[in-house]
Coordinates of C-alpha atoms in Angstrom, one line a residue:
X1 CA 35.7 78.5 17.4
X2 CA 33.9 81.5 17.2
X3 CA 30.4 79.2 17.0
X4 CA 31.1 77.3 20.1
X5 CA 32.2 81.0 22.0
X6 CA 28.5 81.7 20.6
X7 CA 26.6 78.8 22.0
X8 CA 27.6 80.8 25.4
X9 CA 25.2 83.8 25.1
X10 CA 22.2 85.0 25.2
X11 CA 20.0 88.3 24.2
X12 CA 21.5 91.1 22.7
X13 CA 24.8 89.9 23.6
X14 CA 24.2 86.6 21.1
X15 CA 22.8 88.4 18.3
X16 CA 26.1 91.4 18.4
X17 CA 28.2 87.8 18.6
X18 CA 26.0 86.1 15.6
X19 CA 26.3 89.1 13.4
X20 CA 30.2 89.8 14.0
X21 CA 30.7 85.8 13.4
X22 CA 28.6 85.8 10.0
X23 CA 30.9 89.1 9.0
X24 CA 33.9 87.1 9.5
X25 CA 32.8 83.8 8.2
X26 CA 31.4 86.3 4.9
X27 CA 35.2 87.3 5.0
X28 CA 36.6 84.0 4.4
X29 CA 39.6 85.3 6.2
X30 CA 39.6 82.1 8.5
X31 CA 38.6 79.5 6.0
X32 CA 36.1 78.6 3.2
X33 CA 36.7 78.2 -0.6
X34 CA 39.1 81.2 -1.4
X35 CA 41.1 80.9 1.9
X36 CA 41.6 77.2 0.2
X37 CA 43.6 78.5 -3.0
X38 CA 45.9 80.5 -0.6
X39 CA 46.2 76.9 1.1
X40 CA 47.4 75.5 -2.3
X41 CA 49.5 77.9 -3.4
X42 CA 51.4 77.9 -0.1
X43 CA 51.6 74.4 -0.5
X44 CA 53.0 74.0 -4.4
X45 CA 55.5 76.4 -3.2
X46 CA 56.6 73.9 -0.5
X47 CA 57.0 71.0 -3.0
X48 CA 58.8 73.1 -5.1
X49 CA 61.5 73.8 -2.3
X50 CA 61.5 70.2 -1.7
X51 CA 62.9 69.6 -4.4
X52 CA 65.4 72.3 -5.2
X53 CA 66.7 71.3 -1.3
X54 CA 66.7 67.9 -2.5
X55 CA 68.4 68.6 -5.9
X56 CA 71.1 70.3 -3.7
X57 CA 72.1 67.7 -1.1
X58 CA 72.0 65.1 -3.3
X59 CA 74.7 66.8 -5.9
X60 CA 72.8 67.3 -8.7
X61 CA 71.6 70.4 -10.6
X62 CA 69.0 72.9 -9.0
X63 CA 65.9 72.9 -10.9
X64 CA 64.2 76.7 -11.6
X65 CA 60.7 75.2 -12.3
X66 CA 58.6 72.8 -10.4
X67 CA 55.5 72.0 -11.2
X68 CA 53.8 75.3 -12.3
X69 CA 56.1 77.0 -9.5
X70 CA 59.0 79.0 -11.3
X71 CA 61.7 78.9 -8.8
X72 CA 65.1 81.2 -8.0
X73 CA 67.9 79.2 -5.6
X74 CA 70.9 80.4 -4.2
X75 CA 73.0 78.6 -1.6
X76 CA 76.2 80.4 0.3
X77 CA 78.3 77.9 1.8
X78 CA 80.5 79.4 4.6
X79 CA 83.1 76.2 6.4
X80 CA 80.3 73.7 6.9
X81 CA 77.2 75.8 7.4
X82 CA 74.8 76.1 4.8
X83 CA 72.4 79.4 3.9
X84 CA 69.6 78.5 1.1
X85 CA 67.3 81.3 0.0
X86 CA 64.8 80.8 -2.3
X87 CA 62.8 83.3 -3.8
X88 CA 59.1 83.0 -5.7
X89 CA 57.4 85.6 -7.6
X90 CA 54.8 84.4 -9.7
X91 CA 50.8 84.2 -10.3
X92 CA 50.1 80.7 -10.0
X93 CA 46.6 79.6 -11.9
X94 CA 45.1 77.0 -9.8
X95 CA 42.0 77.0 -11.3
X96 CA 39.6 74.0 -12.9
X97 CA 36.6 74.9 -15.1
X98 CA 34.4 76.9 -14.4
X99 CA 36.0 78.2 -11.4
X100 CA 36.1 81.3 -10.1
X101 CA 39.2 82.8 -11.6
X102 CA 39.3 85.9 -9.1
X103 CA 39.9 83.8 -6.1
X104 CA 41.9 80.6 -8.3
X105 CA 44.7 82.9 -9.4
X106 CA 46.8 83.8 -6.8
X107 CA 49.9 85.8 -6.7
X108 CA 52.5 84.7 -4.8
X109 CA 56.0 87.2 -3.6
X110 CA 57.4 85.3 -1.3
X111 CA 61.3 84.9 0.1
X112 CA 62.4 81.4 2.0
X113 CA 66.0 81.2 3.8
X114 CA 66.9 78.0 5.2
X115 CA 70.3 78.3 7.4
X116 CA 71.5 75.3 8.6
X117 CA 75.1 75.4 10.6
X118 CA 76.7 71.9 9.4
X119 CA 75.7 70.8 5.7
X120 CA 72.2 69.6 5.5
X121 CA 72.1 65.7 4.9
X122 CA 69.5 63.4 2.7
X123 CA 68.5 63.7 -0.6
X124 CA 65.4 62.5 -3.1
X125 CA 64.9 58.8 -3.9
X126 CA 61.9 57.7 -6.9
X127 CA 59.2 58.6 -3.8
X128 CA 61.0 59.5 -1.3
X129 CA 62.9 62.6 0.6
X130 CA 64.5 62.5 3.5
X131 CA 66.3 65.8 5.5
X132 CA 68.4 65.3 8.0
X133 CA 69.5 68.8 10.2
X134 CA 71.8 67.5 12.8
X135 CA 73.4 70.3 14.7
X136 CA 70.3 72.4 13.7
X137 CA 68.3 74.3 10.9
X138 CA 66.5 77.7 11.4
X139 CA 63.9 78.7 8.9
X140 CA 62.4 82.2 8.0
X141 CA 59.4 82.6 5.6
X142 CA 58.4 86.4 4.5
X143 CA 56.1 87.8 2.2
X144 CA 52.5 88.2 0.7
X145 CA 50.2 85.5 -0.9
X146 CA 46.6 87.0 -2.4
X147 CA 44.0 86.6 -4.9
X148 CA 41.2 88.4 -5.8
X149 CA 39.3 88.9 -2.5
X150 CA 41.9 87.7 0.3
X151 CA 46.3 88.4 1.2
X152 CA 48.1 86.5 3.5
X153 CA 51.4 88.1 4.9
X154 CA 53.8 86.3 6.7
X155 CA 55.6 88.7 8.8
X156 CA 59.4 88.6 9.7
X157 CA 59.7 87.2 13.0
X158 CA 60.5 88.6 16.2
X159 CA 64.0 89.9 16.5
X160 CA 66.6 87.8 17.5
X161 CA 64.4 84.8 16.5
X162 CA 63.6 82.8 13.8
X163 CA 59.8 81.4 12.1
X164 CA 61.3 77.9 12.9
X165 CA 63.9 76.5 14.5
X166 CA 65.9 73.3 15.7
X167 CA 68.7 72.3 17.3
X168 CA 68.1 68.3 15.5
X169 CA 66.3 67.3 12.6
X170 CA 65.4 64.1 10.7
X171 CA 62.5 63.9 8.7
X172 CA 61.6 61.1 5.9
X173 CA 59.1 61.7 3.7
X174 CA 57.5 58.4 1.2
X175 CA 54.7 58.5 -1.5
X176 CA 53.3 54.8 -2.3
X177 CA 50.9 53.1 -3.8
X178 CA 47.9 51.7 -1.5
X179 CA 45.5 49.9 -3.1
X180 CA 42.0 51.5 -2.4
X181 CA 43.0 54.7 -1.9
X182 CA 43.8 57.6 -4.8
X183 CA 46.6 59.2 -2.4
X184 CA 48.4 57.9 0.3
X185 CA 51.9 59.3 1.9
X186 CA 54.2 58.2 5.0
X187 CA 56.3 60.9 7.0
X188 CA 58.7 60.0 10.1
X189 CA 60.0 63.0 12.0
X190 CA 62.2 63.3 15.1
X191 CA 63.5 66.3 16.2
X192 CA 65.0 68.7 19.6
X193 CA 64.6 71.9 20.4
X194 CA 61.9 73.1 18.4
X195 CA 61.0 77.0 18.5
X196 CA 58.4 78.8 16.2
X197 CA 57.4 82.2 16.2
X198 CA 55.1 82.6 13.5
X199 CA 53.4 86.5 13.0
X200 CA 51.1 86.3 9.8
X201 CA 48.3 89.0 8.9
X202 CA 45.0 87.8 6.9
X203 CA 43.4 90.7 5.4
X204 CA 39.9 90.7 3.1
X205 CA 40.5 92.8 -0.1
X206 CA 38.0 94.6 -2.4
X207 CA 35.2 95.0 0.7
X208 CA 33.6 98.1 2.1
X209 CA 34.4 97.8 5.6
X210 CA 37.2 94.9 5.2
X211 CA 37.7 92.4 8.0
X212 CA 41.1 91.4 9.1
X213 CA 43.3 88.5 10.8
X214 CA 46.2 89.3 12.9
X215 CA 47.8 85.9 14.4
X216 CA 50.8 84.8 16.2
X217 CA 51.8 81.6 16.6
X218 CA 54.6 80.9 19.6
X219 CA 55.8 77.6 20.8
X220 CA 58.4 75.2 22.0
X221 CA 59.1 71.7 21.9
X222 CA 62.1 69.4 23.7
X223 CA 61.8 66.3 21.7
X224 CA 59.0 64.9 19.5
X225 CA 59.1 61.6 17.8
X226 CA 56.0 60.9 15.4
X227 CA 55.6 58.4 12.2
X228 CA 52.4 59.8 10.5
X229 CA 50.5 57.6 7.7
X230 CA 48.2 59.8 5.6
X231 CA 45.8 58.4 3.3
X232 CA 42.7 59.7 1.3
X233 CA 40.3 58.5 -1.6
X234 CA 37.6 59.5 -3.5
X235 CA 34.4 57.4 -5.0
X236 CA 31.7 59.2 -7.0
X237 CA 28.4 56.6 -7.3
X238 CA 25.2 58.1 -9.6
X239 CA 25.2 61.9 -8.0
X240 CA 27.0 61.7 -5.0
X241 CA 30.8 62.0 -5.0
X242 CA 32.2 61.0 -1.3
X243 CA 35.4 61.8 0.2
X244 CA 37.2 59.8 2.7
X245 CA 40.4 60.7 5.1
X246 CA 42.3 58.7 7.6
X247 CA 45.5 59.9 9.4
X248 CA 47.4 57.9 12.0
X249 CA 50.2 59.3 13.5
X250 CA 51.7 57.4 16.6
X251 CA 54.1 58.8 18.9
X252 CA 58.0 57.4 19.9
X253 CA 58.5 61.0 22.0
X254 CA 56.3 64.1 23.1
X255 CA 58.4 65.8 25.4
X256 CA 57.7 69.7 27.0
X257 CA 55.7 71.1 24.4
X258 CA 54.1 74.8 24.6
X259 CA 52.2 76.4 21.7
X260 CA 50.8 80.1 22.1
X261 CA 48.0 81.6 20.0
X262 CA 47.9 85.4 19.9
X263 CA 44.5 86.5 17.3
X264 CA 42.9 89.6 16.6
X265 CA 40.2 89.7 14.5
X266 CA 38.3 93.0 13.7
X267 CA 36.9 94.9 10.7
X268 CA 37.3 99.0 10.2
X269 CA 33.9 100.1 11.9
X270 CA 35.9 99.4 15.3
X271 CA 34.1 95.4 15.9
X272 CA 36.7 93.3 17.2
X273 CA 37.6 89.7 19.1
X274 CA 40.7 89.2 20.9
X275 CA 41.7 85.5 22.0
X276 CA 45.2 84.4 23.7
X277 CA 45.3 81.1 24.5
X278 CA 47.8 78.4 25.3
X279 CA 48.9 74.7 25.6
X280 CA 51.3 73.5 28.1
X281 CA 52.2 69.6 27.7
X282 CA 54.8 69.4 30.6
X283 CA 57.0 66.2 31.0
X284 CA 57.8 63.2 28.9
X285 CA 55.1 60.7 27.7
X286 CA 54.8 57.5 30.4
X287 CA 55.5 54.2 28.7
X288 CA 53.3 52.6 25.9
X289 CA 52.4 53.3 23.0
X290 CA 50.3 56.2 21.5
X291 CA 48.7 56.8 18.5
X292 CA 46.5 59.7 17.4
X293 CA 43.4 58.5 14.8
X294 CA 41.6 60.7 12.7
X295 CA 39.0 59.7 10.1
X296 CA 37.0 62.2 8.0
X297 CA 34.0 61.0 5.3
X298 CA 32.8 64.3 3.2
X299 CA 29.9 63.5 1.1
X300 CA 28.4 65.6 -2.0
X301 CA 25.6 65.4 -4.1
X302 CA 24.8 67.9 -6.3
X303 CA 26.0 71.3 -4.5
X304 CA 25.4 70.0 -0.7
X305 CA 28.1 68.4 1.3
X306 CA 28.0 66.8 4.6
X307 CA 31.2 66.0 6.4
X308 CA 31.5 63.6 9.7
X309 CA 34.7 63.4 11.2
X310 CA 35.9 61.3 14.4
X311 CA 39.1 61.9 16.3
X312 CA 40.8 59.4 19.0
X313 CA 43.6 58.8 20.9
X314 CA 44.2 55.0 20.9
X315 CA 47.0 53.4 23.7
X316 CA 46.0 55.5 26.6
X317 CA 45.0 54.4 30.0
X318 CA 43.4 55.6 33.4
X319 CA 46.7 55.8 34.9
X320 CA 49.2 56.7 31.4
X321 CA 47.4 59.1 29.3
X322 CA 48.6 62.1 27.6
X323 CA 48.7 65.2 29.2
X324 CA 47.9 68.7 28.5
X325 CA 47.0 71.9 30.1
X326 CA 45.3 74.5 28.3
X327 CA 44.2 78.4 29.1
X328 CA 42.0 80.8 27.5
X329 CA 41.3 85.2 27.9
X330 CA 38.6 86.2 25.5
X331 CA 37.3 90.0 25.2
X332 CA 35.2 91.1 22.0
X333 CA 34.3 94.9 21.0
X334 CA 30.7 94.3 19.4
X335 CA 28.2 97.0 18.0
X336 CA 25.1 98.0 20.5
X337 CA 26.5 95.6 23.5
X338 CA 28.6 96.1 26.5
X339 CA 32.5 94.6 25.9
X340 CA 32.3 90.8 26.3
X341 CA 35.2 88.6 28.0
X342 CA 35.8 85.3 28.9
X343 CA 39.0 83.5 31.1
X344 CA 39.0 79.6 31.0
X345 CA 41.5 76.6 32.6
X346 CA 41.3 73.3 31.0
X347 CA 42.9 70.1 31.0
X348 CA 42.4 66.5 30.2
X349 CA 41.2 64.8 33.5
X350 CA 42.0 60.8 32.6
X351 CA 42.2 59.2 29.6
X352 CA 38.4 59.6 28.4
X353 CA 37.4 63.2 30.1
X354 CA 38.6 67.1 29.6
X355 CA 38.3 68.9 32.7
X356 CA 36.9 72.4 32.9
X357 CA 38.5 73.9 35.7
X358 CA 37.2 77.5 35.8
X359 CA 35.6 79.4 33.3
X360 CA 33.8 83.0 33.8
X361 CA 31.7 84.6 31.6
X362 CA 30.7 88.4 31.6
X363 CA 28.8 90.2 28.7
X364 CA 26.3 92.9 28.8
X365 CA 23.4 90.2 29.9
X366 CA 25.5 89.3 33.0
X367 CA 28.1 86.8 34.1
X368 CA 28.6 83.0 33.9
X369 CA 30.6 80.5 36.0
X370 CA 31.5 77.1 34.6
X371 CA 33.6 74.1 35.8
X372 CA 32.9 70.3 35.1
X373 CA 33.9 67.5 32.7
X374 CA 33.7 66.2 29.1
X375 CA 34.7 63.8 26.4
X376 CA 35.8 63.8 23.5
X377 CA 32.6 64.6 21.7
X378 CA 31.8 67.3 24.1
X379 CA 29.4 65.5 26.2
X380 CA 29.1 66.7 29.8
X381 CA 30.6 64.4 32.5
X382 CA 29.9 67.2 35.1
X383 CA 29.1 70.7 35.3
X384 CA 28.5 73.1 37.8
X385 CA 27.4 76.5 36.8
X386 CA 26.2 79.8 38.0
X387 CA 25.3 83.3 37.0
X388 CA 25.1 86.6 38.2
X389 CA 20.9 85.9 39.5
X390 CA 22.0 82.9 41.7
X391 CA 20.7 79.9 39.4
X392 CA 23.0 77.2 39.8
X393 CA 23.4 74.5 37.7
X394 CA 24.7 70.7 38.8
X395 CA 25.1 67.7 37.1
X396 CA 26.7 64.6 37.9
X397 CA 27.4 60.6 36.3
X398 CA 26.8 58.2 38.9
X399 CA 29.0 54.5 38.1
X400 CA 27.0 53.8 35.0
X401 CA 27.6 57.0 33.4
X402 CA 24.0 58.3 33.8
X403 CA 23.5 61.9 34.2
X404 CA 21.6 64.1 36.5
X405 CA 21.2 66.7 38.8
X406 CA 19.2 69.7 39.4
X407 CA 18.4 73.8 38.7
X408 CA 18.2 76.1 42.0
X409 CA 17.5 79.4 42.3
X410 CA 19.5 82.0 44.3
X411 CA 17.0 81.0 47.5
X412 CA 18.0 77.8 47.0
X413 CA 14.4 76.5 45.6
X414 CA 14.4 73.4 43.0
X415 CA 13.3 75.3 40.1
X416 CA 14.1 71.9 37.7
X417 CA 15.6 68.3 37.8
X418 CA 17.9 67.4 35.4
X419 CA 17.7 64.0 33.7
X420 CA 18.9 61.6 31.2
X421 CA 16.9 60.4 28.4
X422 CA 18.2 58.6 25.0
X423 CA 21.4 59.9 25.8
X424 CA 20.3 63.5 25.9
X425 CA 20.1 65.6 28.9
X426 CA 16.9 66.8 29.5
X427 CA 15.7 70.2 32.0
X428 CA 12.3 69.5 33.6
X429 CA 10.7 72.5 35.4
X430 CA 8.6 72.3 38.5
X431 CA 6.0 73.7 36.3
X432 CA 6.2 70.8 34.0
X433 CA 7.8 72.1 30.9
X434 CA 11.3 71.1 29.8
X435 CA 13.8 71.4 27.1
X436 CA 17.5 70.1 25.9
X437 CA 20.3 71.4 27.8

């Protein structure tokens, strides 16, 4: 995210943005290797309370260690309704050889209260779990996960709310065997009335001027029906050890779904970014069929990897496709520049475009203006763009799908034409230079 936001300057402004991005990418607060082990841990800790849930509504006896996760249960049982805490205090060693054991070892204090009104239903097959919440389930998460160099803390959520909560739930979970692959896992969910509210605070330990990750995620959903098949091997040939994902999920039900992303990310020399943005999915899906494909290849030799990854949306049409409308305000406190801010309005335009509605741009090396369409890949469909000198930029795709258009300046002089040439769109000046867009 904060590369693409890049791409968009220029000058001074770019370099502030460039140096700010490498602090936070240095940081790892947003990703990378020891962000990863906070990852793991969070997720060993969900097995674990798989289980014990499991363990409970099937009658039998509540286990206290899972895995390497030493776990405390307690369930109060009040008429029919149902409160499960579950309480984790441990360091968890998730490391291999050789691996750092600073950022591998991670403490983990954390406190997990499932309330559900009627008795939960399901229970824990050979491979299988299933969950059933039917008249509701509301979830709260709080405490701190860290290692060496990096603390995650999920905060309690807003008053009167809940991290997670549902007025239905069913969800089936299945590990099995597929030949080919090392892993491979099926889950079916339905659920209604969805509400999260999810505060958590990322914070770099053990640095001079440490950088830190406030986030908020809000969102509702009316009904959702998704079967999701998950698979993933691994091949190592001479050197080279390559990784492969596929994920399929295809949709019964998306119905009214809202998701809003509240981040501030900033250090303690005063550098910050702000970013709100939501999505809006309004209404039901039309008929058909949907399914969401995504297929990832990561490829090592030696210490380099490469990773390729492809995402699709198969079942759509011109006139049936999914829907979603999404918006964007930007600002960013950087050293030696003026404030920087951005506003944008997207949506998807048909089945195979994204359209741009309006974006504006203004840093201390002037403003933008931005509207057009893309696919998938980020291509340009369209664009029409401006700044603050009067250059304006239009493209176009005539039936074929072949781009062009032209560069004017604020008189209204062709200052360039802008072609298509091995699928690459190409500026040629008047003066007879040119260069990639």
């Amino acid at each position: 995210m904060l590369g693409s936001i890049s791409n968009l300057f220029s000058g001074g402004t770019k370099q502030a943005f460039d140096a700010f991005r490498s602090k936070v990418d240095a940081s790892q607060v947003l990703g990378g290797k020891r962000a990863d082990y906070l990852l793991e841990a969070f997720g060993e800790v969900g097995n674990a309370i798989v289980e014990v849930l499991s363990a409970s509504i099937s009658g039998g006896d509540r286990p206290t260690k899972v895995g390497i996760v030493d776990i405390s249960s307690n369930v109060a049982v009040s008429g029919r309704a149902q409160l499960h805490t579950y309480l984790i205090k441990q360091n968890l060693n998730l490391c291999d050889a050789g691996e750092d054991s600073a950022a591998c070892n991670v403490e983990v204090d954390l406190t997990v209260v499932l309330d559900f009104p009627r008795a939960p239903l399901g229970g824990k097959a050979e491979t299988s779990t299933s969950l059933g919440a039917n008249m509701g389930l509301m979830a709260d998460i709080t405490g701190v996960i860290k290692n060496g160099y990096l603390s995650a803390q999920l905060l309690p959520a807003a008053a009167g709310s809940h991290h997670v909560a549902f007025d239905y739930l069913d969800l089936y979970m299945d590990q099995a065997e597929v030949t080919g692959w090392n892993s491979s896992s099926i889950i079916t969910l339905e659920l209604e009335g969805m509400a999260v509210n999810i505060p958590v605070v990322l914070q770099q330990l053990g640095a001079a001027a440490p950088v830190s990750a406030e986030l908020t995620l809000v969102g509702s959903a009316a009904e959702l029906m998704i079967d999701v098949d998950s698979k993933s091997g691994e091949t190592t040939v001479g050197g080279t050890t390559t990784t492969t994902s596929l994920l399929t999920a295809d949709f019964g039900a998306l119905s009214s779904l809202e998701l809003t992303a509240d981040a501030v990310i900033k250090d303690t020399l005063g550098e910050s970014f702000e970013l709100d943005a939501s999505l809006v999915k309004a209404g039901a899906l039309g008929a058909g069929s949907y399914r969401l494909v995504s297929e990832g290849t990561k490829t090592c030799t030696g210490g380099r990897c490469v990773s390729e990854s492809d995402i699709e949306i198969e079942g759509e049409t011109a006139s049936n496709f999914i829907n979603a409308l999404v918006n964007l305000d930007f600002s960013a406190v950087l050293a030696g520049v003026d404030p920087v801010s951005i506003t944008a309005a997207a949506q998807r335009a048909s089945n195979e475009l994204f359209s741009l509605d309006n974006m504006g741009l203004t840093s201390g090396d002037g403003t933008l203006d931005l509207s057009g369409e893309f696919d998938w890949d980020g291509e340009i469909a369209s664009l029409n763009a401006s700044n603050d000198a009067g250059l304006r930029l239009q493209i176009t795709s005539n039936a074929s799908g072949v781009r062009s258009g032209t560069l004017v300046n604020a008189s209204g002089q062709k200052v360039a034409d802008v072609v298509e040439e091995g699928g690459k769109i190409v500026i040629k000046y008047v003066n007879g230079t040119s260069a990639l867009l």
